[in-house]
Amino acid sequence: GAGVSQSPSNKVTEKGKDVELRCDPISGHTALYWYRQSLGQGLEFLIYFQGNSAPDKSGLPSDRFSAERTGGSVSTLTIQRTQQEDSAVYLCASSLQSGEQFFGPGTRLTVL
Amino acid sequence: AQSVTQPDIHITVSEGASLELRCNYSYGATPYLFWYVQSPGQGLQLLLKYFSGDTLVQGIKGFEAEFKRSQSSFNLRKPSVHWSDAAEYFCAVPDKGGNEKLTFGTGTRLTIIP
């Protein structure tokens, strides 16, 4: 079956531009997570959606970062006014309510 | 907050040799524990997980890990490594002990030499 997919796989943008990163979770998975992987900070949690509950946004580094999940499925992570320190690989994962997290291949974001 | 320590940043072993990657965690109760592997340019793949019960856990690709409460450790082992095992390995613990957001260690990069 299909795994978690993310698009685009690579994104190069200029400082100050907005970007949108997309995640398609595994069908039927109620939980969706965004993580960021960067050289200086390792793997960091960003945001977590579980069913219809309010998302856990405790990992978002600034108010330039936001995410939504439409219809309990696809999620979009938006970064406004990108900065060079936003350059990283953004990983999405999904899971059943209680189970292992399945990760997508990631989106590599480069901010020039 | 939970924390996970992987003290070895980089390990080099010969093909066919045994491997042990260290992981220590800080958590009040008995946590769930995970090991993930990341090959270059790839996402994370779950190797194995500990939820409860038998403290020796078998995973995919011939890996196993042992949960030791007294040492707050969950070390990953493999008796004989293959060149394809070269990758980065991450230990992780959920935030609240269940399947919540994961806190990852800093990772151990494994290099295999012929």
PDB file of C-alpha atoms in Angstrom:
ATOM      1  CA  GLY A   1       0.000   0.000   0.000  1.00  0.00           C
ATOM      2  CA  ALA A   2       0.962   3.651  -0.332  1.00  0.00           C
ATOM      3  CA  GLY A   3       3.081   5.180   2.376  1.00  0.00           C
ATOM      4  CA  VAL A   4       3.308   8.774   3.517  1.00  0.00           C
ATOM      5  CA  SER A   5       4.053  11.070   0.623  1.00  0.00           C
ATOM      6  CA  GLN A   6       5.397  14.604   0.692  1.00  0.00           C
ATOM      7  CA  SER A   7       5.703  17.263  -1.937  1.00  0.00           C
ATOM      8  CA  PRO A   8       7.736  18.845  -3.237  1.00  0.00           C
ATOM      9  CA  SER A   9      10.794  16.717  -2.573  1.00  0.00           C
ATOM     10  CA  ASN A  10      13.002  19.776  -2.917  1.00  0.00           C
ATOM     11  CA  LYS A  11      12.183  23.446  -2.632  1.00  0.00           C
ATOM     12  CA  VAL A  12      14.530  26.352  -3.177  1.00  0.00           C
ATOM     13  CA  THR A  13      13.210  29.775  -2.285  1.00  0.00           C
ATOM     14  CA  GLU A  14      14.442  33.264  -1.672  1.00  0.00           C
ATOM     15  CA  LYS A  15      14.576  34.810   1.759  1.00  0.00           C
ATOM     16  CA  GLY A  16      11.309  36.528   2.572  1.00  0.00           C
ATOM     17  CA  LYS A  17       9.109  34.369   0.355  1.00  0.00           C
ATOM     18  CA  ASP A  18       6.338  32.112   1.677  1.00  0.00           C
ATOM     19  CA  VAL A  19       6.432  28.354   1.100  1.00  0.00           C
ATOM     20  CA  GLU A  20       3.901  25.558   1.442  1.00  0.00           C
ATOM     21  CA  LEU A  21       4.877  21.964   2.074  1.00  0.00           C
ATOM     22  CA  ARG A  22       2.368  19.173   1.624  1.00  0.00           C
ATOM     23  CA  CYS A  23       1.927  15.847   3.360  1.00  0.00           C
ATOM     24  CA  ASP A  24      -0.386  13.012   2.347  1.00  0.00           C
ATOM     25  CA  PRO A  25      -0.634  10.562   5.242  1.00  0.00           C
ATOM     26  CA  ILE A  26      -1.444   6.885   5.064  1.00  0.00           C
ATOM     27  CA  SER A  27      -5.157   6.432   4.527  1.00  0.00           C
ATOM     28  CA  GLY A  28      -6.993   5.851   7.799  1.00  0.00           C
ATOM     29  CA  HIS A  29      -4.255   7.226  10.017  1.00  0.00           C
ATOM     30  CA  THR A  30      -5.755   9.618  12.513  1.00  0.00           C
ATOM     31  CA  ALA A  31      -2.528  11.186  13.772  1.00  0.00           C
ATOM     32  CA  LEU A  32      -0.202  13.360  11.697  1.00  0.00           C
ATOM     33  CA  TYR A  33       3.097  14.893  12.771  1.00  0.00           C
ATOM     34  CA  TRP A  34       5.546  17.393  11.321  1.00  0.00           C
ATOM     35  CA  TYR A  35       9.214  17.318  12.286  1.00  0.00           C
ATOM     36  CA  ARG A  36      12.211  19.326  11.126  1.00  0.00           C
ATOM     37  CA  GLN A  37      15.688  17.929  10.623  1.00  0.00           C
ATOM     38  CA  SER A  38      18.578  20.343  10.438  1.00  0.00           C
ATOM     39  CA  LEU A  39      22.309  20.078  10.953  1.00  0.00           C
ATOM     40  CA  GLY A  40      22.425  22.260  14.000  1.00  0.00           C
ATOM     41  CA  GLN A  41      19.263  21.117  15.765  1.00  0.00           C
ATOM     42  CA  GLY A  42      18.816  17.464  14.833  1.00  0.00           C
ATOM     43  CA  LEU A  43      15.265  16.138  14.626  1.00  0.00           C
ATOM     44  CA  GLU A  44      12.708  18.450  16.201  1.00  0.00           C
ATOM     45  CA  PHE A  45       8.984  18.091  16.654  1.00  0.00           C
ATOM     46  CA  LEU A  46       6.928  20.888  15.114  1.00  0.00           C
ATOM     47  CA  ILE A  47       3.206  20.128  15.281  1.00  0.00           C
ATOM     48  CA  TYR A  48       0.849  17.198  15.891  1.00  0.00           C
ATOM     49  CA  PHE A  49      -2.725  16.600  14.725  1.00  0.00           C
ATOM     50  CA  GLN A  50      -4.876  13.886  16.292  1.00  0.00           C
ATOM     51  CA  GLY A  51      -8.337  13.363  14.879  1.00  0.00           C
ATOM     52  CA  ASN A  52     -10.614  16.311  15.530  1.00  0.00           C
ATOM     53  CA  SER A  53      -8.688  17.523  18.574  1.00  0.00           C
ATOM     54  CA  ALA A  54      -6.945  20.879  18.632  1.00  0.00           C
ATOM     55  CA  PRO A  55      -3.440  20.463  17.231  1.00  0.00           C
ATOM     56  CA  ASP A  56      -0.414  20.487  19.501  1.00  0.00           C
ATOM     57  CA  LYS A  57       1.583  23.425  18.150  1.00  0.00           C
ATOM     58  CA  SER A  58       4.124  23.498  20.946  1.00  0.00           C
ATOM     59  CA  GLY A  59       7.081  22.808  18.652  1.00  0.00           C
ATOM     60  CA  LEU A  60       6.522  25.571  16.121  1.00  0.00           C
ATOM     61  CA  PRO A  61       9.596  27.830  16.339  1.00  0.00           C
ATOM     62  CA  SER A  62       7.881  31.109  15.511  1.00  0.00           C
ATOM     63  CA  ASP A  63       4.580  32.570  14.398  1.00  0.00           C
ATOM     64  CA  ARG A  64       5.845  32.428  10.822  1.00  0.00           C
ATOM     65  CA  PHE A  65       5.113  28.714  10.927  1.00  0.00           C
ATOM     66  CA  SER A  66       1.599  27.338  10.663  1.00  0.00           C
ATOM     67  CA  ALA A  67      -0.037  24.115   9.605  1.00  0.00           C
ATOM     68  CA  GLU A  68      -3.471  22.854   8.819  1.00  0.00           C
ATOM     69  CA  ARG A  69      -5.011  19.517   8.181  1.00  0.00           C
ATOM     70  CA  THR A  70      -8.019  19.424   5.928  1.00  0.00           C
ATOM     71  CA  GLY A  71     -10.684  16.764   6.233  1.00  0.00           C
ATOM     72  CA  GLY A  72      -8.556  14.784   8.626  1.00  0.00           C
ATOM     73  CA  SER A  73      -6.213  13.826   5.821  1.00  0.00           C
ATOM     74  CA  VAL A  74      -3.821  16.033   3.853  1.00  0.00           C
ATOM     75  CA  SER A  75      -1.738  18.534   5.779  1.00  0.00           C
ATOM     76  CA  THR A  76       0.035  21.678   4.660  1.00  0.00           C
ATOM     77  CA  LEU A  77       2.893  23.306   6.558  1.00  0.00           C
ATOM     78  CA  THR A  78       3.283  26.960   5.680  1.00  0.00           C
ATOM     79  CA  ILE A  79       6.333  29.062   6.407  1.00  0.00           C
ATOM     80  CA  GLN A  80       5.884  32.782   5.887  1.00  0.00           C
ATOM     81  CA  ARG A  81       8.693  35.220   5.200  1.00  0.00           C
ATOM     82  CA  THR A  82      11.273  32.459   5.073  1.00  0.00           C
ATOM     83  CA  GLN A  83      14.663  32.983   6.685  1.00  0.00           C
ATOM     84  CA  GLN A  84      17.929  31.192   5.989  1.00  0.00           C
ATOM     85  CA  GLU A  85      17.695  29.379   9.315  1.00  0.00           C
ATOM     86  CA  ASP A  86      14.508  27.714   8.045  1.00  0.00           C
ATOM     87  CA  SER A  87      16.628  25.655   5.653  1.00  0.00           C
ATOM     88  CA  ALA A  88      16.148  22.039   6.704  1.00  0.00           C
ATOM     89  CA  VAL A  89      14.458  18.798   5.785  1.00  0.00           C
ATOM     90  CA  TYR A  90      10.808  18.801   6.834  1.00  0.00           C
ATOM     91  CA  LEU A  91       9.491  15.342   7.657  1.00  0.00           C
ATOM     92  CA  CYS A  92       5.890  14.305   7.976  1.00  0.00           C
ATOM     93  CA  ALA A  93       4.705  11.174   9.775  1.00  0.00           C
ATOM     94  CA  SER A  94       1.349   9.546  10.363  1.00  0.00           C
ATOM     95  CA  SER A  95       0.066   6.863  12.678  1.00  0.00           C
ATOM     96  CA  LEU A  96      -3.028   5.153  13.924  1.00  0.00           C
ATOM     97  CA  GLN A  97      -4.184   6.492  17.270  1.00  0.00           C
ATOM     98  CA  SER A  98      -1.755   4.234  19.065  1.00  0.00           C
ATOM     99  CA  GLY A  99       0.957   2.816  16.907  1.00  0.00           C
ATOM    100  CA  GLU A 100       4.228   3.443  15.234  1.00  0.00           C
ATOM    101  CA  GLN A 101       4.808   6.581  13.233  1.00  0.00           C
ATOM    102  CA  PHE A 102       5.414   6.095   9.529  1.00  0.00           C
ATOM    103  CA  PHE A 103       7.588   8.776   7.991  1.00  0.00           C
ATOM    104  CA  GLY A 104       7.541  10.295   4.551  1.00  0.00           C
ATOM    105  CA  PRO A 105      10.702  10.960   2.517  1.00  0.00           C
ATOM    106  CA  GLY A 106      10.785  14.609   3.519  1.00  0.00           C
ATOM    107  CA  THR A 107      10.954  17.949   1.760  1.00  0.00           C
ATOM    108  CA  ARG A 108      14.371  19.577   1.597  1.00  0.00           C
ATOM    109  CA  LEU A 109      13.922  23.330   1.905  1.00  0.00           C
ATOM    110  CA  THR A 110      16.740  25.661   0.942  1.00  0.00           C
ATOM    111  CA  VAL A 111      16.357  29.372   1.623  1.00  0.00           C
ATOM    112  CA  LEU A 112      18.810  31.517  -0.299  1.00  0.00           C
TER     113      LEU A 112
ATOM    114  CA  ALA B   1      10.509  17.026  29.247  1.00  0.00           C
ATOM    115  CA  GLN B   2      11.893  13.800  27.987  1.00  0.00           C
ATOM    116  CA  SER B   3      15.454  13.586  26.733  1.00  0.00           C
ATOM    117  CA  VAL B   4      17.352  11.002  24.776  1.00  0.00           C
ATOM    118  CA  THR B   5      21.121  10.718  24.664  1.00  0.00           C
ATOM    119  CA  GLN B   6      23.087   8.937  22.001  1.00  0.00           C
ATOM    120  CA  PRO B   7      26.675   9.375  23.133  1.00  0.00           C
ATOM    121  CA  ASP B   8      28.301   8.098  19.953  1.00  0.00           C
ATOM    122  CA  ILE B   9      28.115  10.535  17.050  1.00  0.00           C
ATOM    123  CA  HIS B  10      29.926   8.273  14.604  1.00  0.00           C
ATOM    124  CA  ILE B  11      30.841   4.597  14.741  1.00  0.00           C
ATOM    125  CA  THR B  12      32.903   2.632  12.234  1.00  0.00           C
ATOM    126  CA  VAL B  13      32.804  -1.146  12.165  1.00  0.00           C
ATOM    127  CA  SER B  14      34.038  -3.805   9.798  1.00  0.00           C
ATOM    128  CA  GLU B  15      31.580  -5.783   7.757  1.00  0.00           C
ATOM    129  CA  GLY B  16      30.689  -8.941   9.645  1.00  0.00           C
ATOM    130  CA  ALA B  17      31.579  -7.480  13.028  1.00  0.00           C
ATOM    131  CA  SER B  18      29.097  -7.035  15.838  1.00  0.00           C
ATOM    132  CA  LEU B  19      27.500  -3.680  16.586  1.00  0.00           C
ATOM    133  CA  GLU B  20      26.098  -1.935  19.630  1.00  0.00           C
ATOM    134  CA  LEU B  21      24.650   1.575  19.505  1.00  0.00           C
ATOM    135  CA  ARG B  22      23.953   3.231  22.821  1.00  0.00           C
ATOM    136  CA  CYS B  23      20.833   5.087  23.875  1.00  0.00           C
ATOM    137  CA  ASN B  24      19.964   6.527  27.274  1.00  0.00           C
ATOM    138  CA  TYR B  25      16.696   8.250  28.102  1.00  0.00           C
ATOM    139  CA  SER B  26      15.260  10.265  30.920  1.00  0.00           C
ATOM    140  CA  TYR B  27      11.630   9.587  31.718  1.00  0.00           C
ATOM    141  CA  GLY B  28       9.710   9.182  34.949  1.00  0.00           C
ATOM    142  CA  ALA B  29       7.790   6.006  34.174  1.00  0.00           C
ATOM    143  CA  THR B  30       8.514   3.136  31.846  1.00  0.00           C
ATOM    144  CA  PRO B  31       8.500   4.705  28.425  1.00  0.00           C
ATOM    145  CA  TYR B  32       7.805   3.473  24.983  1.00  0.00           C
ATOM    146  CA  LEU B  33      11.111   3.373  23.121  1.00  0.00           C
ATOM    147  CA  PHE B  34      11.923   3.324  19.436  1.00  0.00           C
ATOM    148  CA  TRP B  35      14.889   2.916  17.145  1.00  0.00           C
ATOM    149  CA  TYR B  36      14.677   4.392  13.650  1.00  0.00           C
ATOM    150  CA  VAL B  37      17.128   4.166  10.763  1.00  0.00           C
ATOM    151  CA  GLN B  38      17.656   6.775   8.076  1.00  0.00           C
ATOM    152  CA  SER B  39      19.549   5.973   4.904  1.00  0.00           C
ATOM    153  CA  PRO B  40      21.009   8.890   2.929  1.00  0.00           C
ATOM    154  CA  GLY B  41      18.282  10.961   1.337  1.00  0.00           C
ATOM    155  CA  GLN B  42      15.539   8.832   2.835  1.00  0.00           C
ATOM    156  CA  GLY B  43      12.931   9.227   5.514  1.00  0.00           C
ATOM    157  CA  LEU B  44      12.979   7.375   8.805  1.00  0.00           C
ATOM    158  CA  GLN B  45      12.181   3.675   9.008  1.00  0.00           C
ATOM    159  CA  LEU B  46      11.226   1.981  12.253  1.00  0.00           C
ATOM    160  CA  LEU B  47      13.651  -0.770  13.229  1.00  0.00           C
ATOM    161  CA  LEU B  48      12.011  -1.848  16.458  1.00  0.00           C
ATOM    162  CA  LYS B  49       9.967  -0.659  19.395  1.00  0.00           C
ATOM    163  CA  TYR B  50       9.537  -1.438  23.067  1.00  0.00           C
ATOM    164  CA  PHE B  51       6.140  -0.958  24.664  1.00  0.00           C
ATOM    165  CA  SER B  52       6.092  -3.424  27.558  1.00  0.00           C
ATOM    166  CA  GLY B  53       6.810  -7.040  28.436  1.00  0.00           C
ATOM    167  CA  ASP B  54       9.932  -8.814  27.281  1.00  0.00           C
ATOM    168  CA  THR B  55      12.858  -6.442  27.602  1.00  0.00           C
ATOM    169  CA  LEU B  56      14.682  -7.943  24.617  1.00  0.00           C
ATOM    170  CA  VAL B  57      13.003  -6.751  21.453  1.00  0.00           C
ATOM    171  CA  GLN B  58      13.570  -8.133  17.972  1.00  0.00           C
ATOM    172  CA  GLY B  59      13.314  -5.858  14.971  1.00  0.00           C
ATOM    173  CA  ILE B  60      13.763  -5.873  11.253  1.00  0.00           C
ATOM    174  CA  LYS B  61      17.028  -6.455   9.395  1.00  0.00           C
ATOM    175  CA  GLY B  62      18.411  -8.643  12.200  1.00  0.00           C
ATOM    176  CA  PHE B  63      18.513  -5.872  14.810  1.00  0.00           C
ATOM    177  CA  GLU B  64      17.567  -6.256  18.453  1.00  0.00           C
ATOM    178  CA  ALA B  65      17.502  -3.952  21.450  1.00  0.00           C
ATOM    179  CA  GLU B  66      17.397  -4.489  25.181  1.00  0.00           C
ATOM    180  CA  PHE B  67      15.513  -2.272  27.607  1.00  0.00           C
ATOM    181  CA  LYS B  68      17.332  -1.916  30.915  1.00  0.00           C
ATOM    182  CA  ARG B  69      15.308   0.095  33.418  1.00  0.00           C
ATOM    183  CA  SER B  70      18.114   0.204  35.975  1.00  0.00           C
ATOM    184  CA  GLN B  71      20.414   1.867  33.450  1.00  0.00           C
ATOM    185  CA  SER B  72      17.755   3.896  31.611  1.00  0.00           C
ATOM    186  CA  SER B  73      19.137   2.402  28.441  1.00  0.00           C
ATOM    187  CA  PHE B  74      17.814   0.916  25.224  1.00  0.00           C
ATOM    188  CA  ASN B  75      20.892  -0.146  23.273  1.00  0.00           C
ATOM    189  CA  LEU B  76      20.627  -1.416  19.723  1.00  0.00           C
ATOM    190  CA  ARG B  77      22.604  -4.486  18.690  1.00  0.00           C
ATOM    191  CA  LYS B  78      23.333  -6.584  15.659  1.00  0.00           C
ATOM    192  CA  PRO B  79      25.584  -9.647  15.737  1.00  0.00           C
ATOM    193  CA  SER B  80      26.993  -9.228  12.229  1.00  0.00           C
ATOM    194  CA  VAL B  81      26.688  -6.020  10.211  1.00  0.00           C
ATOM    195  CA  HIS B  82      26.307  -5.814   6.456  1.00  0.00           C
ATOM    196  CA  TRP B  83      27.489  -2.999   4.202  1.00  0.00           C
ATOM    197  CA  SER B  84      23.854  -2.056   3.662  1.00  0.00           C
ATOM    198  CA  ASP B  85      23.532  -1.198   7.364  1.00  0.00           C
ATOM    199  CA  ALA B  86      25.524   1.993   6.799  1.00  0.00           C
ATOM    200  CA  ALA B  87      23.064   4.729   7.776  1.00  0.00           C
ATOM    201  CA  GLU B  88      22.127   7.043  10.618  1.00  0.00           C
ATOM    202  CA  TYR B  89      20.356   5.566  13.612  1.00  0.00           C
ATOM    203  CA  PHE B  90      18.048   7.447  15.932  1.00  0.00           C
ATOM    204  CA  CYS B  91      16.679   6.477  19.311  1.00  0.00           C
ATOM    205  CA  ALA B  92      13.378   8.119  20.262  1.00  0.00           C
ATOM    206  CA  VAL B  93      10.907   8.343  23.109  1.00  0.00           C
ATOM    207  CA  PRO B  94       7.351   9.753  22.994  1.00  0.00           C
ATOM    208  CA  ASP B  95       6.593  12.847  24.971  1.00  0.00           C
ATOM    209  CA  LYS B  96       4.001  11.350  27.290  1.00  0.00           C
ATOM    210  CA  GLY B  97       4.915   7.683  27.224  1.00  0.00           C
ATOM    211  CA  GLY B  98       2.429   6.738  24.549  1.00  0.00           C
ATOM    212  CA  ASN B  99       2.319   7.392  20.866  1.00  0.00           C
ATOM    213  CA  GLU B 100       2.807  11.098  21.102  1.00  0.00           C
ATOM    214  CA  LYS B 101       5.300  13.445  19.507  1.00  0.00           C
ATOM    215  CA  LEU B 102       8.732  11.912  19.546  1.00  0.00           C
ATOM    216  CA  THR B 103      11.874  13.271  21.126  1.00  0.00           C
ATOM    217  CA  PHE B 104      14.868  12.028  19.190  1.00  0.00           C
ATOM    218  CA  GLY B 105      18.459  11.541  20.128  1.00  0.00           C
ATOM    219  CA  THR B 106      21.084  13.293  18.062  1.00  0.00           C
ATOM    220  CA  GLY B 107      21.723  10.173  16.043  1.00  0.00           C
ATOM    221  CA  THR B 108      24.663   7.852  15.461  1.00  0.00           C
ATOM    222  CA  ARG B 109      26.149   7.641  12.008  1.00  0.00           C
ATOM    223  CA  LEU B 110      27.317   4.128  11.186  1.00  0.00           C
ATOM    224  CA  THR B 111      30.068   3.535   8.654  1.00  0.00           C
ATOM    225  CA  ILE B 112      30.884   0.021   7.479  1.00  0.00           C
ATOM    226  CA  ILE B 113      34.348  -0.793   6.193  1.00  0.00           C
ATOM    227  CA  PRO B 114      35.117  -3.849   4.055  1.00  0.00           C
TER     228      PRO B 114
END
